Tab-separated table of C-alpha atoms and ligand atoms in Angstrom:
chain	number	residue	atom	x	y	z
A	112	MET	CA	71.371	-40.001	27.114
A	113	ALA	CA	72.418	-37.029	29.212
A	114	HIS	CA	68.950	-35.659	29.863
A	115	GLU	CA	65.902	-37.484	31.006
A	116	LEU	CA	62.631	-36.650	29.284
A	117	LYS	CA	60.090	-35.311	31.729
A	118	LEU	CA	56.563	-36.283	30.827
A	119	VAL	CA	54.733	-33.045	31.316
A	120	ASN	CA	51.305	-31.613	30.979
A	121	VAL	CA	51.595	-29.693	27.707
A	122	LEU	CA	49.141	-27.019	28.852
A	123	SER	CA	50.952	-26.171	32.049
A	124	MET	CA	54.325	-25.569	30.434
A	125	HIS	CA	53.628	-23.212	27.570
A	126	GLY	CA	51.634	-20.406	28.967
A	127	GLY	CA	48.366	-22.250	28.551
A	128	ASP	CA	47.527	-21.216	32.107
A	129	ASN	CA	47.355	-17.539	31.263
A	130	ARG	CA	44.961	-18.253	28.416
A	131	ARG	CA	42.174	-19.719	30.522
A	132	ARG	CA	38.726	-18.218	30.093
A	133	GLY	CA	38.306	-15.026	32.092
A	134	ASP	CA	41.983	-13.994	31.889
A	135	LEU	CA	42.385	-13.194	28.241
A	136	GLY	CA	42.771	-9.426	27.991
A	137	ALA	CA	46.096	-9.374	26.081
A	138	PHE	CA	44.849	-11.850	23.516
A	139	GLU	CA	41.817	-9.812	22.531
A	140	CYS	CA	44.025	-7.095	21.047
A	141	THR	CA	44.767	-7.168	17.332
A	142	TYR	CA	48.253	-6.069	16.278
A	143	LYS	CA	48.450	-3.989	13.118
A	144	ALA	CA	50.963	-5.720	10.854
A	145	GLU	CA	52.345	-5.678	7.324
A	146	ILE	CA	53.077	-8.453	4.840
A	147	THR	CA	56.762	-7.953	4.063
A	148	SER	CA	57.286	-10.855	1.644
A	149	ILE	CA	55.310	-13.511	-0.178
A	150	PHE	CA	56.973	-16.636	-1.491
A	151	PRO	CA	55.154	-19.298	-3.548
A	152	LEU	CA	55.710	-22.818	-2.173
A	153	SER	CA	53.431	-24.817	-4.495
A	154	ALA	CA	50.417	-24.242	-6.750
A	155	THR	CA	48.174	-23.713	-3.708
A	156	GLU	CA	50.459	-22.665	-0.829
A	157	LYS	CA	52.430	-19.503	-0.201
A	158	LEU	CA	54.732	-18.419	2.618
A	159	TYR	CA	53.787	-15.009	4.041
A	160	LYS	CA	56.306	-13.124	6.150
A	161	ILE	CA	54.454	-10.710	8.417
A	162	ARG	CA	55.865	-7.928	10.588
A	163	ILE	CA	54.058	-6.222	13.459
A	164	SER	CA	54.145	-2.508	12.606
A	165	ASP	CA	54.812	-1.030	16.069
A	166	PRO	CA	58.451	-1.765	17.091
A	167	ASP	CA	57.599	-2.050	20.815
A	168	GLU	CA	54.727	-4.444	20.169
A	169	ARG	CA	56.992	-6.424	17.810
A	170	ASP	CA	59.661	-6.739	20.524
A	171	ARG	CA	57.114	-7.936	23.062
A	172	PHE	CA	55.487	-10.452	20.715
A	173	GLY	CA	56.817	-13.950	21.418
A	174	PHE	CA	55.621	-17.397	20.488
A	175	ARG	CA	56.606	-21.034	20.689
A	176	PRO	CA	56.772	-23.823	18.076
A	177	GLY	CA	53.292	-25.229	17.562
A	178	GLN	CA	51.307	-22.125	18.505
A	179	PHE	CA	48.948	-20.384	16.100
A	180	ILE	CA	47.735	-16.859	15.419
A	181	MET	CA	44.489	-15.441	14.091
A	182	LEU	CA	45.166	-13.534	10.867
A	183	GLU	CA	42.692	-10.785	10.036
A	184	LEU	CA	42.113	-9.383	6.569
A	185	PRO	CA	40.328	-6.079	7.211
A	186	GLY	CA	36.770	-6.223	5.867
A	187	ILE	CA	36.996	-9.952	5.090
A	188	GLY	CA	37.444	-11.831	8.368
A	189	GLU	CA	39.856	-13.853	10.447
A	190	ALA	CA	41.253	-17.397	10.338
A	191	PRO	CA	43.728	-19.434	12.434
A	192	PHE	CA	47.156	-20.365	11.040
A	193	SER	CA	50.117	-22.175	12.607
A	194	ILE	CA	53.259	-20.114	12.974
A	195	SER	CA	55.871	-21.693	10.706
A	196	SER	CA	58.866	-19.722	12.006
A	197	ALA	CA	60.712	-20.786	15.133
A	198	HIS	CA	60.510	-17.852	17.540
A	199	GLY	CA	59.929	-14.102	17.958
A	200	GLY	CA	60.701	-11.517	15.291
A	201	ALA	CA	59.253	-12.553	11.964
A	202	VAL	CA	55.941	-14.372	11.867
A	203	GLU	CA	55.939	-16.736	8.888
A	204	LEU	CA	52.712	-18.391	7.820
A	205	CYS	CA	52.390	-21.097	5.168
A	206	ILE	CA	48.855	-20.699	3.865
A	207	ARG	CA	46.869	-22.932	1.523
A	208	ARG	CA	44.349	-21.205	-0.755
A	209	CYS	CA	41.101	-23.029	-0.059
A	210	GLY	CA	38.195	-20.689	0.714
A	211	ASN	CA	36.934	-17.187	1.274
A	212	LEU	CA	39.690	-15.548	3.339
A	213	THR	CA	42.590	-17.467	1.824
A	214	ASN	CA	41.434	-16.622	-1.738
A	215	PHE	CA	41.410	-12.920	-0.836
A	216	LEU	CA	44.815	-13.263	0.801
A	217	ASP	CA	46.149	-14.902	-2.342
A	218	LYS	CA	45.406	-11.679	-4.237
A	219	VAL	CA	47.010	-9.183	-1.837
A	220	GLY	CA	50.577	-8.072	-2.428
A	221	ARG	CA	53.648	-7.213	-0.382
A	222	GLY	CA	52.977	-4.198	1.844
A	223	ALA	CA	49.335	-5.112	2.550
A	224	THR	CA	48.092	-4.305	6.045
A	225	VAL	CA	46.697	-7.202	8.095
A	226	GLY	CA	45.816	-7.844	11.741
A	227	LEU	CA	47.420	-10.449	14.024
A	228	ARG	CA	45.838	-11.764	17.209
A	229	GLY	CA	47.585	-14.149	19.551
A	230	PRO	CA	49.727	-16.200	19.789
A	231	PHE	CA	47.290	-18.877	20.939
A	232	GLY	CA	47.353	-22.442	22.110
A	233	THR	CA	49.814	-24.970	23.442
A	234	SER	CA	53.173	-25.778	21.855
A	235	PHE	CA	55.549	-28.684	21.308
A	236	PRO	CA	57.583	-29.248	24.506
A	237	VAL	CA	60.888	-29.183	22.603
A	238	GLU	CA	63.120	-28.347	25.579
A	239	HIS	CA	61.841	-31.439	27.369
A	240	MET	CA	63.002	-33.550	24.420
A	241	HIS	CA	66.683	-32.628	24.935
A	242	GLY	CA	68.927	-35.679	25.097
A	243	GLN	CA	66.513	-37.787	23.052
A	244	ASN	CA	66.423	-38.938	19.438
A	245	ILE	CA	63.758	-37.004	17.532
A	246	LEU	CA	61.382	-38.095	14.811
A	247	LEU	CA	59.553	-35.270	13.017
A	248	ILE	CA	56.864	-36.614	10.697
A	249	ALA	CA	54.601	-34.571	8.412
A	250	GLY	CA	52.045	-35.253	5.726
A	251	GLY	CA	50.968	-32.610	3.176
A	252	ILE	CA	50.489	-29.143	4.632
A	253	GLY	CA	51.404	-30.651	8.041
A	254	LEU	CA	54.934	-29.449	7.253
A	255	ALA	CA	53.674	-25.897	8.015
A	256	PRO	CA	53.316	-26.465	11.803
A	257	LEU	CA	56.287	-28.864	11.786
A	258	ARG	CA	58.720	-26.298	10.344
A	259	ALA	CA	58.892	-24.408	13.673
A	260	PRO	CA	60.007	-27.430	15.778
A	261	ILE	CA	62.362	-28.454	12.934
A	262	SER	CA	64.000	-25.000	13.142
A	263	TYR	CA	64.240	-25.306	16.933
A	264	VAL	CA	65.907	-28.730	16.697
A	265	LEU	CA	68.387	-27.461	14.072
A	266	GLU	CA	69.246	-24.363	16.107
A	267	ASN	CA	69.868	-26.615	19.114
A	268	ARG	CA	71.254	-29.593	17.175
A	269	CYS	CA	73.783	-30.573	19.857
A	270	CYS	CA	70.985	-31.108	22.409
A	271	PHE	CA	69.487	-34.022	20.455
A	272	GLY	CA	70.562	-37.495	19.392
A	273	LYS	CA	69.538	-38.819	15.964
A	274	VAL	CA	67.154	-36.524	14.101
A	275	ASP	CA	64.933	-37.935	11.349
A	276	ILE	CA	62.421	-35.933	9.335
A	277	ILE	CA	59.873	-37.895	7.320
A	278	TYR	CA	57.746	-35.900	4.893
A	279	GLY	CA	55.195	-37.275	2.468
A	280	THR	CA	52.695	-35.875	-0.030
A	281	LYS	CA	50.455	-37.405	-2.679
A	282	THR	CA	52.497	-35.995	-5.600
A	283	ALA	CA	55.868	-34.257	-5.951
A	284	GLU	CA	54.106	-31.017	-7.033
A	285	GLN	CA	52.520	-30.802	-3.574
A	286	LEU	CA	55.843	-30.781	-1.697
A	287	ILE	CA	56.387	-27.503	0.159
A	288	PHE	CA	59.549	-25.872	1.561
A	289	THR	CA	61.634	-27.773	-1.031
A	290	TYR	CA	64.322	-25.040	-0.836
A	291	GLU	CA	64.961	-25.981	2.825
A	292	TYR	CA	65.762	-29.661	2.258
A	293	ASP	CA	69.500	-29.255	1.501
A	294	ARG	CA	69.989	-27.042	4.546
A	295	TRP	CA	68.160	-29.522	6.790
A	296	ARG	CA	70.350	-32.365	5.484
A	297	ASN	CA	73.522	-30.302	6.028
A	298	ASP	CA	72.612	-29.906	9.674
A	299	GLU	CA	73.072	-33.637	10.278
A	300	VAL	CA	69.457	-34.522	9.857
A	301	SER	CA	68.231	-37.596	7.994
A	302	LEU	CA	65.533	-36.255	5.709
A	303	HIS	CA	63.236	-38.785	4.026
A	304	VAL	CA	60.917	-37.288	1.409
A	305	VAL	CA	58.388	-39.647	-0.119
A	306	VAL	CA	55.495	-39.217	-2.585
A	307	GLU	CA	52.566	-41.569	-3.154
A	308	HIS	CA	52.224	-41.123	-6.916
A	309	ALA	CA	55.384	-40.373	-8.874
A	310	ASP	CA	55.616	-38.813	-12.324
A	311	PRO	CA	58.710	-39.541	-14.469
A	312	SER	CA	60.547	-36.487	-13.084
A	313	TRP	CA	60.472	-37.833	-9.489
A	314	GLN	CA	63.735	-39.574	-8.565
A	315	GLY	CA	63.000	-40.235	-4.898
A	316	PRO	CA	61.173	-42.992	-3.027
A	317	VAL	CA	57.508	-43.734	-3.730
A	318	GLY	CA	55.100	-44.692	-0.936
A	319	ARG	CA	53.739	-43.317	2.324
A	320	THR	CA	55.279	-41.853	5.454
A	321	THR	CA	54.378	-45.106	7.237
A	322	ASP	CA	56.512	-47.092	4.729
A	323	VAL	CA	59.548	-44.921	5.494
A	324	LEU	CA	58.869	-45.183	9.210
A	325	ALA	CA	58.681	-48.997	8.974
A	326	GLU	CA	62.125	-49.021	7.273
A	327	ILE	CA	63.633	-46.805	9.986
A	328	ILE	CA	62.154	-48.976	12.739
A	329	ALA	CA	63.470	-52.146	11.046
A	330	ARG	CA	66.956	-50.587	10.666
A	331	ARG	CA	66.967	-49.813	14.405
A	332	GLY	CA	66.174	-53.388	15.330
A	333	GLY	CA	62.427	-52.887	15.813
A	334	THR	CA	62.652	-50.370	18.644
A	335	LEU	CA	62.757	-46.581	18.916
A	336	LYS	CA	63.625	-46.374	22.588
A	337	ASP	CA	64.838	-42.917	23.738
A	338	THR	CA	62.915	-41.220	20.934
A	339	CYS	CA	60.284	-38.473	20.950
A	340	ALA	CA	58.008	-37.871	17.980
A	341	ILE	CA	56.142	-34.883	16.605
A	342	VAL	CA	53.514	-35.760	14.013
A	343	CYS	CA	51.567	-33.225	11.907
A	344	GLY	CA	49.181	-34.148	9.144
A	345	PRO	CA	45.705	-35.438	8.425
A	346	PRO	CA	44.164	-37.493	11.266
A	347	ALA	CA	44.268	-40.733	9.229
A	348	MET	CA	48.023	-40.296	8.847
A	349	PHE	CA	48.839	-39.566	12.451
A	350	THR	CA	46.662	-42.436	13.658
A	351	SER	CA	48.629	-44.976	11.609
A	352	VAL	CA	51.971	-43.290	12.338
A	353	CYS	CA	51.329	-43.117	16.090
A	354	SER	CA	50.194	-46.729	16.225
A	355	ALA	CA	53.450	-47.808	14.457
A	356	LEU	CA	55.426	-45.672	16.936
A	357	THR	CA	53.612	-47.287	19.877
A	358	LYS	CA	54.581	-50.734	18.579
A	359	ALA	CA	58.180	-49.483	18.358
A	360	ASP	CA	58.199	-48.733	22.119
A	361	ILE	CA	57.601	-44.954	22.102
A	362	PRO	CA	55.217	-44.146	24.978
A	363	MET	CA	52.117	-42.208	23.882
A	364	GLN	CA	53.148	-39.351	26.199
A	365	LYS	CA	56.308	-38.859	24.083
A	366	MET	CA	54.385	-38.398	20.812
A	367	PHE	CA	52.877	-35.013	20.027
A	368	VAL	CA	50.283	-34.131	17.427
A	369	SER	CA	48.569	-30.901	16.389
A	370	LEU	CA	44.769	-31.137	16.095
A	371	GLU	CA	42.850	-28.785	13.807
A	372	ARG	CA	39.280	-27.818	14.579
A	373	ARG	CA	37.128	-25.030	13.181
A	374	MET	CA	38.065	-22.028	15.330
A	375	HIS	CA	36.635	-18.565	15.679
A	376	CYS	CA	37.813	-16.726	18.805
A	377	GLY	CA	40.976	-18.681	19.653
A	378	MET	CA	40.449	-18.089	23.360
A	379	GLY	CA	37.736	-20.318	24.748
A	380	LYS	CA	34.778	-17.995	24.278
A	381	CYS	CA	32.849	-19.063	21.202
A	382	CYS	CA	32.589	-22.849	21.762
A	383	ARG	CA	33.439	-23.627	18.109
A	384	CYS	CA	36.494	-25.768	18.717
A	385	ASN	CA	35.608	-27.981	21.630
A	386	ILE	CA	35.812	-31.754	21.788
A	387	GLY	CA	33.517	-32.483	24.728
A	388	SER	CA	34.716	-30.138	27.458
A	389	THR	CA	38.196	-29.727	25.924
A	390	TYR	CA	38.770	-26.468	24.073
A	391	THR	CA	41.225	-27.157	21.247
A	392	CYS	CA	42.174	-23.473	21.061
A	393	LEU	CA	43.208	-23.410	24.747
A	394	GLU	CA	44.253	-26.943	25.645
A	395	GLY	CA	45.528	-27.625	22.103
A	396	PRO	CA	46.211	-27.564	19.245
A	397	VAL	CA	49.262	-29.532	20.480
A	398	PHE	CA	48.349	-32.616	22.489
A	399	ASP	CA	50.305	-35.665	23.463
A	400	TYR	CA	48.927	-38.788	21.833
A	401	TRP	CA	47.808	-40.292	25.132
A	402	THR	CA	45.506	-37.292	25.652
A	403	VAL	CA	44.193	-37.553	22.084
A	404	MET	CA	43.380	-41.235	22.579
A	405	ASN	CA	41.434	-40.314	25.705
A	406	LEU	CA	39.498	-37.499	24.011
A	407	LYS	CA	36.289	-38.973	22.631
A	408	GLU	CA	35.812	-38.096	18.945
A	409	ALA	CA	39.137	-36.241	18.717
A	410	ILE	CA	40.017	-38.107	15.514
B	595	LIG	C1	45.135	-24.316	14.872
B	595	LIG	C2	45.001	-24.247	13.361
B	595	LIG	C3	46.136	-24.068	12.596
B	595	LIG	C4	46.009	-23.978	11.195
B	595	LIG	N1	47.151	-23.798	10.474
B	595	LIG	C5	47.058	-23.651	9.136
B	595	LIG	C6	48.231	-23.388	8.368
B	595	LIG	O1	49.350	-23.310	8.884
B	595	LIG	N2	48.067	-23.222	7.041
B	595	LIG	C7	46.838	-23.312	6.422
B	595	LIG	O2	46.762	-23.134	5.193
B	595	LIG	N3	45.733	-23.581	7.122
B	595	LIG	C8	45.801	-23.740	8.462
B	595	LIG	N4	44.664	-23.980	9.188
B	595	LIG	C9	43.389	-24.110	8.489
B	595	LIG	C10	42.868	-22.722	8.184
B	595	LIG	O3	42.474	-22.075	9.374
B	595	LIG	C11	41.659	-22.822	7.254
B	595	LIG	O4	42.059	-23.394	6.034
B	595	LIG	C12	41.119	-21.416	7.016
B	595	LIG	O5	40.282	-21.101	8.083
B	595	LIG	C13	40.377	-21.338	5.748
B	595	LIG	O6	39.796	-20.070	5.698
B	595	LIG	P1	38.972	-19.631	4.399
B	595	LIG	O7	38.070	-18.506	4.804
B	595	LIG	O8	39.899	-19.387	3.272
B	595	LIG	O9	38.169	-20.940	4.066
B	595	LIG	P2	36.626	-21.243	4.311
B	595	LIG	O10	35.878	-20.557	3.209
B	595	LIG	O11	36.232	-20.958	5.722
B	595	LIG	O12	36.659	-22.830	4.131
B	595	LIG	C14	37.249	-23.475	3.025
B	595	LIG	C15	37.230	-24.982	3.240
B	595	LIG	O13	38.127	-25.374	4.301
B	595	LIG	C16	37.419	-26.022	5.338
B	595	LIG	N5	38.004	-25.555	6.605
B	595	LIG	C17	38.078	-24.295	7.067
B	595	LIG	N6	38.693	-24.274	8.270
B	595	LIG	C18	39.012	-25.539	8.564
B	595	LIG	C19	39.638	-26.182	9.656
B	595	LIG	N7	40.065	-25.509	10.737
B	595	LIG	N8	39.810	-27.515	9.607
B	595	LIG	C20	39.364	-28.217	8.560
B	595	LIG	N9	38.753	-27.680	7.492
B	595	LIG	C21	38.576	-26.357	7.495
B	595	LIG	C22	35.985	-25.593	5.157
B	595	LIG	O14	35.091	-26.558	5.689
B	595	LIG	C23	35.872	-25.506	3.648
B	595	LIG	O15	35.697	-26.780	3.064
B	595	LIG	C24	44.745	-24.083	10.564
B	595	LIG	C25	43.605	-24.263	11.362
B	595	LIG	C26	43.726	-24.351	12.736
B	595	LIG	C27	42.509	-24.543	13.570
B	596	LIG	S1	37.875	-21.098	19.049
B	596	LIG	FE1	36.381	-20.168	20.273
B	596	LIG	S2	36.280	-21.508	21.956
B	596	LIG	FE2	37.968	-22.281	20.824
């Protein structure tokens, strides 16, 4: 491999430093923004494309794969969402209808005015994965945060070795971003989509992400040396996936997960998101797996 992966502190490389408590001025401002398109992805998820209204603010607004923003519905409240697009310009959010704010959001139309605060948090260290094989593994709505690093890898395809995406849901109806799959495959990516319970219309494999991973590991002779992994999904999934990856020789510092906690301020002030003394909004949501294993009660 041409490049050597540097094992880095995720916080120090993605602007985490300028988000420490006491130095947060820029992140307290809410950008006025407009929903420019809404695309249904499944019965419960929609993709919202959001544009910051002021052109200068829009130009200045940048983010990295894995970061999140706080979305405000005026008069209703705010909630954190991962940015599903790859970089500056359009902010795309894949949002599941599940409670107060997201039910209101489900009813608004194109052109609605919203507020954006952020971006917040750490990101996937994608540049430091250059020269490596990449495994991108998602379960359920975990494809929302994973779509940004997938887009980065595709835009920089020549910088990576083998690229495998594994995506699993309980049923085929729950699959999101289905319209992207052909494009991802065309870009020399091995895409493995798997569902746990198949109805007669499902032609693909049946099982879990861990089953697909076991097949890939077996095909590669039991080892995934020179591979980095990004895993997004429910904690039970990433625990079993990361333990399989560890057995296949990927060091824990080369596996990255995104941890979700209840969040309120997004900037280390409200103490809603902490695991011990670690603030998930500042030092996460992206952590390497070694750090997660050393955070008591992280999973
Ligand atoms: C960093 C981060 C990134 C996120 N990215 C996305 C995303 O890309 N797409 C998406 O749909 N959702 C995402 N979420 C979850 C999202 O923030 C919550 O679903 C949202 O707050 C729900 O708001 P609500 O007012 O509609 O629901 P509420 O009425 O507040 O709650 C509805 C239900 O969801 C549960 N819930 C709310 N927030 C969380 C949470 N953070 N973790 C676990 N359970 C929760 C509540 O306990 C309740 O059962 C993310 C959360 C975090 C912290
Ligand atoms: S969300 Fe307020 S401290 Fe993290």
